[in-house]
């Protein structure tokens, strides 16, 4: 009896999977997390699931890298993802979540986190580059939101499909420190994190943070000083014969999120907790500029006014579109 029940359940799941793969139409061609639509929130490369979309050309193609300086002196330098029509030169950064807590304020990208009572935690923001990158040097001039325990700021280069990532992260419990890490194929090895003392409160002033990523090496720099180097040759996993080194085409992104009230004990201890909330309290991270210099697949130079073996393309699940939480691109620490 139990076997029959299991077989029926498996059959039902298989049928629902087939149905999910055939639900998109030519008017709503792009599939993402159980839904179909036609705008960038669903069709953008890295978000759209090609295997379940209307056809093999429904999802937008990766935009490629562009050597550019984004100075955030125009409101068009970051727009809500639903308003994006596919021109990365006109809109170099996209605010991924709704409500939209990213904007240009006084010549800087502002990412804001507000209290969300129903979740008993902050709802933050993520701004993701509309150009992609596969190797290059990215320098971001950042003033963090490390003014209270639990508030996490991040600067990342990430592919959400493969889980390859290179990052800087700042946690509110230690405002003078920046942490560096990298991930291959979404293998969450937090032991590779290396912290660096900036020597100043990172929430008080801007500092330059650089990720220099090549086929054979990653370097992290703070104010022009190399603080860490990882060579691909040193990441070989003897058991699999793979280099656990990020190689996937990706997007540059910036996030603010509530680690102190995340509900995951390890994350809370890492970020500091609880995150203090009260009437009128909000937290803000600022990015003054982003300077990208491509070393592979450069699509041209613009100035904005406003593993050895390939990683398996396994999808990294996210919450449903209607409830996507701001700043959840960084994985919780358990």
Coordinates of C-alpha atoms in Angstrom, one line a residue:
X1 CA 0.0 0.0 0.0
X2 CA 2.8 2.4 0.9
X3 CA 4.6 1.5 -2.3
X4 CA 1.5 2.3 -4.4
X5 CA 1.2 5.6 -2.6
X6 CA 4.8 6.5 -3.3
X7 CA 4.4 5.5 -7.0
X8 CA 1.3 7.6 -7.3
X9 CA 3.1 10.6 -5.7
X10 CA 6.1 10.1 -8.0
X11 CA 3.8 10.0 -11.0
X12 CA 2.0 13.2 -9.9
X13 CA 5.4 15.0 -9.4
X14 CA 6.6 13.9 -12.8
X15 CA 3.3 15.1 -14.4
X16 CA 3.5 18.4 -12.7
X17 CA 7.1 18.8 -13.8
X18 CA 6.2 18.2 -17.4
X19 CA 3.3 20.6 -17.1
X20 CA 5.6 23.3 -15.6
X21 CA 7.9 22.9 -18.6
X22 CA 5.1 23.6 -21.0
X23 CA 3.2 26.5 -19.3
X24 CA 4.9 29.5 -21.0
X25 CA 3.5 31.0 -24.1
X26 CA 5.0 33.2 -26.8
X27 CA 3.4 36.2 -25.0
X28 CA 4.9 35.2 -21.6
X29 CA 7.8 33.2 -22.8
X30 CA 10.3 33.3 -19.9
X31 CA 10.1 30.8 -17.0
X32 CA 11.4 31.6 -13.5
X33 CA 10.6 29.8 -10.3
X34 CA 7.2 28.5 -11.4
X35 CA 6.0 31.6 -13.2
X36 CA 6.1 32.9 -16.8
X37 CA 6.3 36.5 -18.0
X38 CA 8.0 38.6 -20.6
X39 CA 10.0 41.3 -18.7
X40 CA 13.5 41.4 -17.4
X41 CA 12.6 40.0 -14.0
X42 CA 11.9 36.7 -15.8
X43 CA 13.9 36.9 -19.0
X44 CA 17.2 38.3 -17.8
X45 CA 20.2 35.9 -18.4
X46 CA 21.0 34.2 -15.1
X47 CA 17.4 34.4 -13.8
X48 CA 15.5 32.8 -16.7
X49 CA 15.3 29.0 -16.9
X50 CA 15.9 28.0 -20.5
X51 CA 14.8 24.4 -20.0
X52 CA 11.2 25.5 -19.0
X53 CA 10.7 28.6 -21.1
X54 CA 8.6 28.7 -24.3
X55 CA 11.6 27.9 -26.5
X56 CA 15.4 27.9 -26.6
X57 CA 15.6 31.6 -27.5
X58 CA 13.1 32.9 -25.0
X59 CA 15.6 33.8 -22.3
X60 CA 17.8 36.9 -23.1
X61 CA 21.4 36.3 -24.0
X62 CA 24.2 37.4 -21.6
X63 CA 25.1 41.0 -22.4
X64 CA 28.9 40.5 -22.2
X65 CA 31.4 42.7 -20.4
X66 CA 32.0 46.4 -21.0
X67 CA 34.9 48.4 -19.7
X68 CA 33.1 51.4 -18.1
X69 CA 33.0 53.8 -15.2
X70 CA 29.6 54.1 -13.6
X71 CA 29.6 57.3 -11.5
X72 CA 25.9 57.2 -10.4
X73 CA 25.3 60.8 -11.3
X74 CA 22.1 59.9 -13.2
X75 CA 18.9 58.3 -12.0
X76 CA 19.1 56.0 -15.0
X77 CA 22.3 54.4 -13.6
X78 CA 20.0 52.1 -11.5
X79 CA 16.4 51.2 -12.3
X80 CA 13.9 48.7 -11.2
X81 CA 14.3 45.4 -13.1
X82 CA 10.8 45.4 -14.4
X83 CA 11.5 48.7 -16.2
X84 CA 14.6 47.4 -17.9
X85 CA 14.2 46.9 -21.6
X86 CA 17.6 45.3 -22.4
X87 CA 20.0 48.2 -23.0
X88 CA 22.8 47.8 -20.5
X89 CA 24.6 50.9 -21.7
X90 CA 21.6 53.1 -20.8
X91 CA 20.9 51.3 -17.5
X92 CA 24.1 49.8 -16.1
X93 CA 22.6 48.5 -12.8
X94 CA 19.2 46.9 -12.0
X95 CA 17.4 46.9 -8.7
X96 CA 16.4 43.2 -8.4
X97 CA 13.8 43.2 -5.7
X98 CA 10.4 44.6 -5.0
X99 CA 9.8 46.9 -3.2
X100 CA 12.7 48.7 -4.8
X101 CA 15.1 50.0 -2.2
X102 CA 17.9 51.1 -4.5
X103 CA 18.3 54.5 -6.0
X104 CA 20.7 57.2 -7.0
X105 CA 21.1 59.8 -4.2
X106 CA 23.6 62.7 -4.2
X107 CA 25.8 61.1 -6.8
X108 CA 25.9 57.6 -5.3
X109 CA 24.1 54.4 -5.5
X110 CA 22.1 54.0 -2.2
X111 CA 20.9 50.6 -1.0
X112 CA 18.5 50.9 1.9
X113 CA 17.1 48.4 4.3
X114 CA 13.8 49.0 6.1
X115 CA 12.1 47.0 8.8
X116 CA 9.5 44.5 7.6
X117 CA 7.1 43.8 10.5
X118 CA 5.5 40.7 9.1
X119 CA 8.9 39.0 8.7
X120 CA 10.3 40.6 11.9
X121 CA 13.5 41.5 10.0
X122 CA 14.8 44.0 7.6
X123 CA 14.0 44.0 3.9
X124 CA 17.1 45.2 2.0
X125 CA 18.2 45.7 -1.6
X126 CA 20.3 44.2 -4.3
X127 CA 21.6 46.1 -7.4
X128 CA 23.0 43.8 -10.1
X129 CA 25.0 44.8 -13.1
X130 CA 23.2 44.7 -16.4
X131 CA 26.5 43.8 -18.2
X132 CA 28.0 40.4 -17.5
X133 CA 31.7 39.7 -16.8
X134 CA 34.0 36.8 -17.2
X135 CA 37.4 37.9 -16.0
X136 CA 38.4 41.5 -15.4
X137 CA 39.2 44.1 -12.7
X138 CA 36.3 45.7 -10.9
X139 CA 36.9 48.6 -8.4
X140 CA 34.0 49.8 -6.3
X141 CA 34.2 52.9 -4.1
X142 CA 32.0 51.8 -1.1
X143 CA 30.7 53.3 2.2
X144 CA 29.2 50.4 4.1
X145 CA 26.2 50.1 6.3
X146 CA 28.2 48.7 9.2
X147 CA 26.7 51.0 11.8
X148 CA 25.0 48.3 13.9
X149 CA 25.2 44.6 14.6
X150 CA 23.5 42.3 12.1
X151 CA 23.6 44.7 9.1
X152 CA 25.5 43.0 6.2
X153 CA 26.8 44.9 3.1
X154 CA 28.3 43.0 0.1
X155 CA 30.1 43.5 -3.2
X156 CA 30.0 40.3 -5.2
X157 CA 30.7 38.8 -8.6
X158 CA 28.3 35.9 -8.9
X159 CA 26.6 33.5 -11.3
X160 CA 23.3 32.4 -9.6
X161 CA 23.0 29.3 -11.9
X162 CA 26.4 27.7 -11.2
X163 CA 27.0 29.2 -7.8
X164 CA 30.4 30.6 -8.7
X165 CA 31.1 33.7 -6.6
X166 CA 33.9 36.1 -5.5
X167 CA 33.0 38.6 -2.8
X168 CA 33.7 41.3 -0.3
X169 CA 31.4 41.4 2.8
X170 CA 31.1 43.7 5.7
X171 CA 29.3 42.8 8.9
X172 CA 27.9 45.3 11.4
X173 CA 29.5 43.8 14.5
X174 CA 32.9 44.8 13.2
X175 CA 32.8 48.1 11.2
X176 CA 36.6 48.2 10.6
X177 CA 36.8 44.8 9.0
X178 CA 36.2 43.5 5.5
X179 CA 35.9 39.8 4.7
X180 CA 36.8 38.1 1.4
X181 CA 35.7 34.8 0.1
X182 CA 35.1 32.8 -3.1
X183 CA 32.9 29.8 -4.0
X184 CA 32.9 27.2 -6.8
X185 CA 29.7 25.5 -7.9
X186 CA 27.8 26.7 -4.8
X187 CA 30.0 24.6 -2.5
X188 CA 29.6 26.7 0.7
X189 CA 33.0 26.4 2.2
X190 CA 33.2 29.2 4.7
X191 CA 36.6 28.2 6.0
X192 CA 38.1 30.0 3.0
X193 CA 37.0 33.4 4.4
X194 CA 39.8 35.8 5.1
X195 CA 39.3 39.0 7.1
X196 CA 41.2 42.2 6.7
X197 CA 41.4 45.2 9.1
X198 CA 40.8 48.3 6.9
X199 CA 42.1 50.5 9.8
X200 CA 39.0 52.7 9.8
X201 CA 35.3 52.6 10.3
X202 CA 34.0 51.5 6.8
X203 CA 30.7 53.1 7.4
X204 CA 32.2 56.6 7.9
X205 CA 34.2 57.1 4.7
X206 CA 34.5 55.7 1.2
X207 CA 37.2 53.1 0.4
X208 CA 38.2 51.5 -2.9
X209 CA 37.6 47.7 -3.0
X210 CA 38.9 45.8 -6.0
X211 CA 38.3 42.3 -7.3
X212 CA 40.9 41.4 -9.9
X213 CA 39.8 38.1 -11.5
X214 CA 41.7 36.3 -14.2
X215 CA 41.7 32.7 -15.5
X216 CA 44.5 31.7 -13.2
X217 CA 44.2 34.0 -10.2
X218 CA 42.0 36.2 -8.0
X219 CA 43.3 39.2 -6.1
X220 CA 41.4 41.4 -3.6
X221 CA 42.6 44.9 -3.0
X222 CA 41.7 47.7 -0.5
X223 CA 42.6 51.2 -1.4
X224 CA 45.0 49.9 -4.1
X225 CA 46.8 47.4 -1.7
X226 CA 46.7 43.7 -2.4
X227 CA 45.3 42.0 0.7
X228 CA 44.7 38.5 -0.7
X229 CA 45.7 36.3 -3.6
X230 CA 44.2 32.9 -4.6
X231 CA 45.9 31.0 -7.4
X232 CA 43.8 28.6 -9.4
X233 CA 46.6 26.0 -9.2
X234 CA 46.2 25.9 -5.5
X235 CA 42.4 25.1 -5.7
X236 CA 42.8 21.6 -7.2
X237 CA 40.6 19.0 -5.5
X238 CA 42.5 15.7 -5.6
X239 CA 39.3 13.7 -5.1
X240 CA 37.5 15.0 -8.2
X241 CA 40.4 16.4 -10.3
X242 CA 38.6 19.7 -10.5
X243 CA 39.9 23.1 -9.7
X244 CA 37.4 24.7 -7.2
X245 CA 37.9 28.1 -8.8
X246 CA 35.1 30.3 -10.1
X247 CA 35.2 30.6 -13.9
X248 CA 31.5 31.2 -14.9
X249 CA 30.3 34.3 -16.6
X250 CA 28.7 36.4 -13.9
X251 CA 27.3 39.7 -12.8
X252 CA 28.7 42.4 -10.4
X253 CA 26.3 43.1 -7.6
X254 CA 25.9 45.0 -4.3
X255 CA 23.5 44.1 -1.5
X256 CA 22.4 45.1 2.0
X257 CA 20.6 42.5 4.1
X258 CA 19.6 41.6 7.7
X259 CA 21.9 38.9 9.0
X260 CA 21.2 39.6 12.6
X261 CA 17.5 38.7 12.4
X262 CA 17.9 35.9 9.8
X263 CA 16.7 33.1 12.1
X264 CA 19.8 31.1 11.3
X265 CA 22.1 30.9 14.4
X266 CA 25.3 30.7 12.5
X267 CA 24.4 33.7 10.3
X268 CA 23.4 35.7 13.3
X269 CA 26.6 34.9 15.2
X270 CA 28.6 35.8 12.1
X271 CA 26.8 39.1 11.5
X272 CA 26.1 40.1 15.1
X273 CA 22.6 40.0 16.6
X274 CA 20.0 41.1 17.0
X275 CA 19.8 43.8 14.4
X276 CA 18.4 46.9 16.2
X277 CA 15.1 48.2 14.9
X278 CA 12.9 50.9 16.0
X279 CA 10.6 53.7 14.8
X280 CA 12.1 55.4 11.8
X281 CA 15.2 53.2 11.7
X282 CA 16.7 52.3 8.4
X283 CA 20.2 51.3 7.2
X284 CA 22.0 52.5 4.1
X285 CA 25.0 51.3 2.0
X286 CA 26.5 53.7 -0.6
X287 CA 28.5 53.0 -3.8
X288 CA 30.1 56.1 -5.2
X289 CA 31.4 54.6 -8.4
X290 CA 32.2 51.3 -10.1
X291 CA 35.1 51.0 -12.5
X292 CA 35.1 47.9 -14.6
X293 CA 38.0 46.9 -16.9
X294 CA 37.3 43.7 -18.9
X295 CA 40.0 41.2 -19.8
X296 CA 37.7 38.7 -21.6
X297 CA 34.8 39.4 -24.0
X298 CA 35.0 43.2 -23.8
X299 CA 31.9 44.7 -25.5
X300 CA 33.5 48.2 -25.7
X301 CA 34.5 51.1 -23.5
X302 CA 31.8 53.3 -22.1
X303 CA 31.4 56.0 -19.4
X304 CA 28.1 56.1 -17.7
X305 CA 26.6 59.4 -16.6
X306 CA 23.9 58.8 -14.6
X307 CA 37.1 25.2 -12.5
X308 CA 39.4 23.7 -15.2
X309 CA 36.3 21.6 -15.9
X310 CA 33.2 23.7 -16.3
X311 CA 30.8 23.9 -13.3
X312 CA 27.6 21.9 -13.5
X313 CA 24.8 24.4 -14.4
X314 CA 22.6 23.4 -11.4
X315 CA 20.1 26.0 -10.5
X316 CA 20.3 27.8 -7.1
X317 CA 16.7 28.0 -5.8
X318 CA 15.3 31.3 -4.7
X319 CA 12.0 32.2 -3.0
X320 CA 9.0 32.9 -5.2
X321 CA 9.1 36.1 -7.2
X322 CA 6.3 37.7 -5.2
X323 CA 8.2 37.4 -2.0
X324 CA 11.9 37.6 -3.1
X325 CA 13.7 39.0 0.0
X326 CA 16.1 41.9 -0.4
X327 CA 19.7 41.0 -0.1
X328 CA 19.3 37.2 0.1
X329 CA 21.9 36.6 -2.6
X330 CA 24.4 35.9 0.2
X331 CA 24.0 32.4 1.6
X332 CA 23.2 32.1 5.3
X333 CA 25.9 30.8 7.6
X334 CA 24.7 27.7 9.5

